[in-house]
CSV table of C-alpha atoms in Angstrom, one decimal:
chain,number,residue,atom,x,y,z
A,1,MET,CA,-154.0,-15.6,-38.1
A,2,ALA,CA,-155.8,-17.3,-41.4
A,3,THR,CA,-154.2,-20.1,-42.9
A,4,PHE,CA,-154.6,-20.8,-46.7
A,5,PRO,CA,-155.0,-24.7,-48.3
A,6,SER,CA,-151.8,-25.9,-50.1
A,7,PRO,CA,-151.9,-25.6,-53.7
A,8,ASN,CA,-151.3,-29.2,-54.0
A,9,MET,CA,-154.6,-30.0,-52.2
A,10,PHE,CA,-156.5,-28.6,-55.5
A,11,SER,CA,-154.3,-30.5,-58.0
A,12,THR,CA,-155.9,-32.8,-60.5
A,13,VAL,CA,-152.6,-34.2,-62.1
A,14,PRO,CA,-153.1,-37.9,-62.3
A,15,GLU,CA,-150.6,-40.0,-61.4
A,16,GLY,CA,-148.2,-41.7,-64.0
A,17,PRO,CA,-147.3,-43.1,-66.2
A,18,TYR,CA,-147.4,-40.8,-68.7
A,19,PRO,CA,-147.8,-41.2,-72.6
A,20,PRO,CA,-144.7,-40.7,-74.7
A,21,ILE,CA,-144.2,-37.0,-75.8
A,22,ILE,CA,-144.3,-37.4,-80.2
A,23,LYS,CA,-142.3,-34.8,-81.7
A,24,LYS,CA,-143.7,-33.5,-85.1
A,25,VAL,CA,-140.5,-34.1,-87.7
A,26,LYS,CA,-140.5,-32.1,-90.6
A,27,SER,CA,-140.8,-34.4,-93.4
A,28,ILE,CA,-137.7,-34.6,-95.9
A,29,ASP,CA,-137.7,-35.5,-99.1
A,30,PRO,CA,-136.5,-39.0,-100.4
A,31,PRO,CA,-132.8,-39.0,-101.8
A,32,PRO,CA,-132.4,-39.6,-105.4
A,33,PRO,CA,-132.1,-43.2,-106.3
A,34,ALA,CA,-128.3,-44.0,-107.2
A,35,TYR,CA,-128.2,-45.5,-110.7
A,36,ALA,CA,-125.6,-47.7,-111.6
A,37,THR,CA,-125.6,-46.2,-115.1
A,38,SER,CA,-126.9,-43.3,-117.0
A,39,ARG,CA,-127.6,-42.7,-120.8
A,40,THR,CA,-126.8,-39.4,-122.2
A,41,LEU,CA,-128.7,-37.8,-125.6
A,42,HIS,CA,-127.2,-35.1,-127.5
A,43,ILE,CA,-130.0,-32.4,-128.9
A,44,TYR,CA,-128.8,-30.6,-132.2
A,45,SER,CA,-130.4,-28.4,-134.7
A,46,ASP,CA,-130.0,-26.9,-138.0
A,47,SER,CA,-129.3,-23.7,-136.4
A,48,SER,CA,-131.1,-22.8,-133.3
A,49,TRP,CA,-134.0,-24.6,-131.5
A,50,SER,CA,-136.3,-22.5,-133.5
A,51,SER,CA,-135.5,-24.1,-136.7
A,52,ARG,CA,-137.8,-26.6,-138.2
A,53,ASN,CA,-135.5,-30.1,-138.0
A,54,VAL,CA,-133.9,-31.3,-134.8
A,55,THR,CA,-131.8,-34.3,-134.2
A,56,ILE,CA,-131.2,-36.4,-131.3
A,57,ALA,CA,-128.4,-38.3,-131.0
A,58,ASP,CA,-127.3,-41.2,-128.9
A,59,ALA,CA,-124.5,-40.9,-126.5
A,60,ASP,CA,-121.7,-41.1,-129.4
A,61,ARG,CA,-123.3,-37.9,-130.9
A,62,SER,CA,-122.9,-39.8,-134.2
A,63,HIS,CA,-126.0,-42.1,-134.5
A,64,PRO,CA,-129.1,-40.3,-134.6
A,65,LEU,CA,-131.9,-41.9,-132.5
A,66,TYR,CA,-134.9,-39.5,-133.0
A,67,THR,CA,-136.1,-36.5,-135.5
A,68,LEU,CA,-138.5,-33.8,-134.4
A,69,THR,CA,-140.1,-32.1,-137.0
A,70,LYS,CA,-141.6,-28.5,-136.1
A,71,ASN,CA,-144.8,-26.4,-137.9
A,72,SER,CA,-144.9,-22.8,-136.8
A,73,GLY,CA,-147.4,-23.4,-134.2
A,74,GLY,CA,-149.4,-20.4,-135.4
A,75,PHE,CA,-153.2,-20.2,-135.6
A,76,PHE,CA,-153.3,-21.8,-139.0
A,77,SER,CA,-150.6,-24.0,-138.9
A,78,SER,CA,-150.9,-27.7,-139.5
A,79,LYS,CA,-151.0,-29.8,-136.5
A,80,PRO,CA,-149.6,-31.7,-134.6
A,81,HIS,CA,-147.3,-28.8,-133.9
A,82,MET,CA,-144.2,-31.1,-133.1
A,83,THR,CA,-144.0,-34.6,-134.5
A,84,VAL,CA,-141.0,-37.1,-133.0
A,85,THR,CA,-140.0,-39.8,-135.3
A,86,SER,CA,-137.5,-42.7,-134.7
A,87,ALA,CA,-134.4,-42.2,-136.8
A,88,GLN,CA,-134.3,-46.4,-137.0
A,89,THR,CA,-137.7,-47.2,-137.9
A,90,SER,CA,-138.9,-44.1,-139.6
A,91,THR,CA,-142.0,-44.2,-137.4
A,92,VAL,CA,-143.8,-41.3,-135.2
A,93,VAL,CA,-143.2,-42.0,-131.6
A,94,GLY,CA,-144.7,-39.1,-130.4
A,95,ALA,CA,-146.2,-35.9,-131.2
A,96,ALA,CA,-147.6,-32.6,-129.5
A,97,THR,CA,-150.1,-30.2,-130.2
A,98,PHE,CA,-150.3,-26.6,-128.6
A,99,HIS,CA,-153.4,-24.4,-127.9
A,100,SER,CA,-153.4,-20.3,-128.4
A,101,MET,CA,-156.1,-20.0,-125.7
A,102,SER,CA,-154.5,-22.7,-123.1
A,103,ARG,CA,-151.6,-23.5,-121.3
A,104,LYS,CA,-152.5,-27.3,-122.0
A,105,VAL,CA,-150.8,-29.3,-124.7
A,106,ASP,CA,-152.2,-32.2,-126.0
A,107,LEU,CA,-149.4,-35.2,-126.4
A,108,ASP,CA,-149.8,-38.0,-128.7
A,109,LEU,CA,-147.5,-41.2,-127.1
A,110,HIS,CA,-147.7,-44.0,-129.4
A,111,GLY,CA,-151.1,-43.2,-130.3
A,112,LYS,CA,-152.4,-42.8,-126.9
A,113,PRO,CA,-153.6,-39.3,-126.1
A,114,VAL,CA,-152.0,-37.8,-123.0
A,115,LEU,CA,-152.6,-34.2,-121.5
A,116,PHE,CA,-149.5,-32.3,-120.5
A,117,GLU,CA,-150.6,-29.8,-118.3
A,118,PRO,CA,-149.1,-27.1,-115.8
A,119,GLU,CA,-148.8,-27.8,-112.3
A,120,GLY,CA,-150.6,-24.2,-111.8
A,121,MET,CA,-151.1,-20.8,-112.8
A,122,TRP,CA,-147.7,-19.2,-112.1
A,123,THR,CA,-145.8,-22.2,-112.2
A,124,ARG,CA,-143.5,-23.2,-115.3
A,125,SER,CA,-144.1,-27.4,-113.9
A,126,TYR,CA,-146.1,-29.6,-116.1
A,127,SER,CA,-147.1,-33.0,-115.7
A,128,TYR,CA,-148.8,-36.0,-116.9
A,129,ALA,CA,-150.0,-39.8,-116.3
A,130,SER,CA,-147.7,-41.2,-117.7
A,131,PRO,CA,-148.4,-44.5,-119.9
A,132,ALA,CA,-144.8,-46.1,-119.9
A,133,PHE,CA,-144.5,-46.1,-116.3
A,134,GLY,CA,-147.8,-47.6,-115.2
A,135,TYR,CA,-149.8,-43.9,-115.3
A,136,ASP,CA,-147.5,-42.9,-112.7
A,137,ARG,CA,-147.9,-38.8,-112.8
A,138,LEU,CA,-144.4,-37.5,-114.2
A,139,LYS,CA,-143.4,-33.7,-113.7
A,140,TRP,CA,-141.0,-31.9,-115.7
A,141,LYS,CA,-139.8,-29.4,-113.5
A,142,CYS,CA,-137.1,-26.4,-114.0
A,143,LYS,CA,-134.3,-26.4,-112.0
A,144,GLY,CA,-133.3,-22.9,-110.5
A,145,TRP,CA,-134.1,-19.8,-112.7
A,146,GLY,CA,-131.9,-20.8,-115.9
A,147,SER,CA,-133.3,-22.8,-119.1
A,148,ASP,CA,-132.3,-26.8,-117.3
A,149,LEU,CA,-134.9,-29.3,-116.3
A,150,VAL,CA,-135.6,-32.0,-114.4
A,151,LEU,CA,-138.3,-35.1,-114.8
A,152,VAL,CA,-139.2,-36.8,-111.8
A,153,ASN,CA,-142.1,-39.3,-110.7
A,154,SER,CA,-144.6,-39.2,-107.6
A,155,ASN,CA,-142.0,-40.2,-105.2
A,156,LYS,CA,-140.0,-37.0,-106.3
A,157,GLU,CA,-136.8,-39.2,-107.5
A,158,TRP,CA,-135.5,-37.9,-111.1
A,159,ILE,CA,-135.7,-39.7,-114.2
A,160,ALA,CA,-134.2,-37.5,-116.8
A,161,LYS,CA,-132.4,-34.4,-116.7
A,162,PHE,CA,-131.7,-31.5,-119.6
A,163,ASP,CA,-129.0,-29.1,-119.5
A,164,ALA,CA,-129.2,-26.4,-122.1
A,165,ALA,CA,-126.0,-25.5,-124.2
A,166,VAL,CA,-126.6,-21.7,-123.3
A,167,TRP,CA,-123.6,-20.7,-125.8
A,168,ALA,CA,-123.6,-23.2,-128.5
A,169,MET,CA,-124.8,-22.6,-131.8
A,170,LYS,CA,-126.5,-25.6,-133.1
A,171,LYS,CA,-126.5,-28.1,-129.7
A,172,VAL,CA,-130.0,-27.3,-128.3
A,173,GLY,CA,-128.2,-29.3,-124.9
A,174,ARG,CA,-128.2,-33.0,-123.6
A,175,LEU,CA,-131.0,-35.2,-122.0
A,176,GLU,CA,-129.4,-37.2,-119.3
A,177,VAL,CA,-131.9,-40.3,-118.5
A,178,GLY,CA,-131.0,-41.8,-115.0
A,179,ASP,CA,-131.4,-45.3,-115.7
A,180,GLY,CA,-129.6,-46.3,-119.1
A,181,GLY,CA,-131.3,-49.2,-119.1
A,182,ILE,CA,-134.4,-47.5,-120.2
A,183,ALA,CA,-135.7,-48.4,-124.0
A,184,GLY,CA,-138.3,-48.5,-126.1
A,185,ALA,CA,-141.6,-46.6,-125.4
A,186,ALA,CA,-140.4,-45.6,-122.1
A,187,LEU,CA,-137.5,-43.9,-123.5
A,188,ASP,CA,-139.9,-42.6,-126.0
A,189,GLU,CA,-141.7,-40.7,-123.9
A,190,ILE,CA,-139.0,-38.9,-121.8
A,191,VAL,CA,-138.0,-37.9,-125.2
A,192,VAL,CA,-141.2,-36.3,-126.7
A,193,SER,CA,-142.3,-35.1,-123.2
A,194,GLY,CA,-138.7,-33.3,-122.6
A,195,LEU,CA,-138.9,-31.7,-126.1
A,196,THR,CA,-142.5,-30.5,-125.6
A,197,MET,CA,-141.4,-29.3,-122.4
A,198,ILE,CA,-138.3,-27.1,-124.3
A,199,GLU,CA,-140.6,-26.1,-126.6
A,200,ILE,CA,-142.7,-24.6,-123.7
A,201,GLU,CA,-140.0,-22.8,-122.0
A,202,ARG,CA,-139.0,-21.3,-125.7
A,203,ARG,CA,-142.5,-19.9,-126.3
A,204,ARG,CA,-142.7,-18.5,-122.6
A,205,ASN,CA,-139.4,-16.7,-123.0
A,206,ALA,CA,-140.4,-15.5,-126.3
A,207,SER,CA,-143.5,-14.3,-125.2
A,208,ALA,CA,-142.0,-12.5,-122.1
A,209,SER,CA,-139.3,-10.8,-124.5
A,210,ALA,CA,-142.0,-9.6,-126.8
A,211,GLY,CA,-143.6,-7.8,-124.2
A,212,GLY,CA,-140.0,-6.3,-122.6
A,213,ASN,CA,-140.4,-8.5,-119.8
A,214,VAL,CA,-138.5,-11.0,-117.7
A,215,ALA,CA,-140.1,-14.2,-117.3
A,216,THR,CA,-140.2,-15.3,-114.0
A,217,SER,CA,-142.7,-17.9,-113.1
A,218,SER,CA,-141.9,-19.8,-110.3
A,219,CYS,CA,-140.6,-23.6,-111.0
C-alpha cells in the first residue's frame, strides 16, 4: 500500500515568537470639555426674527450687550446685510454680507474679512477660520432636525450653543457660551457668527416654504 507524506512535512510556518495581533478600534470623538461656568445670552427682536432690529442681552435679560441691524438682504439692498454693534461702545464689532448666487457669506470681524462657507453641497454646517481663536477652523452645525445650533472647534469640543425659542413671539432664543470667561473679540465673534448662522437657517427655511418643500438638508 502506498504511503503519503504527512502534511506537517510541507509546513512553512516559522517557529515563534510571533508579533502581537493589533486590532483596529473605531475612533471615538473626545468628550466635550467640562466648563466650570457658562454664560447665557438672550436674543430678542421687535416682533420676529425677520424684523430689522434685534437685541442681544446679558444673562439678567435687562442689560443689552449687542444690537443687530438688518437690511432686506435683497439684490438692491445696501451692504452689509447684517451689522452687529456693541451696546456699550456703539462701535461695529462685525457684519455679514450674503450673496444671491452663492451660499457663502462674507463676514467682517473687527475689520478682518472672513469667509463663512458651507461644509458641503447638502449640509447645513458652516465653518470659518477664526481670528479670535488662533485661526482654528470653527464650525456651526445643527443639532438634530430643528433650529438649534452648536459651535465646535477642530477637536469637536463645543464652544457655544443656540437654542431657538420656538413658541415665543419676540424672543428668538438663547446663546450659551461654554466658557463664561470668554469676552472681548472672542465673544464678539461668537455672537456675529451665531447670528449669521441663524439668518442662514431662516433663509433656508423660507426658501423651502416658498417652493412648497420641507428643508431637509443634513447637519
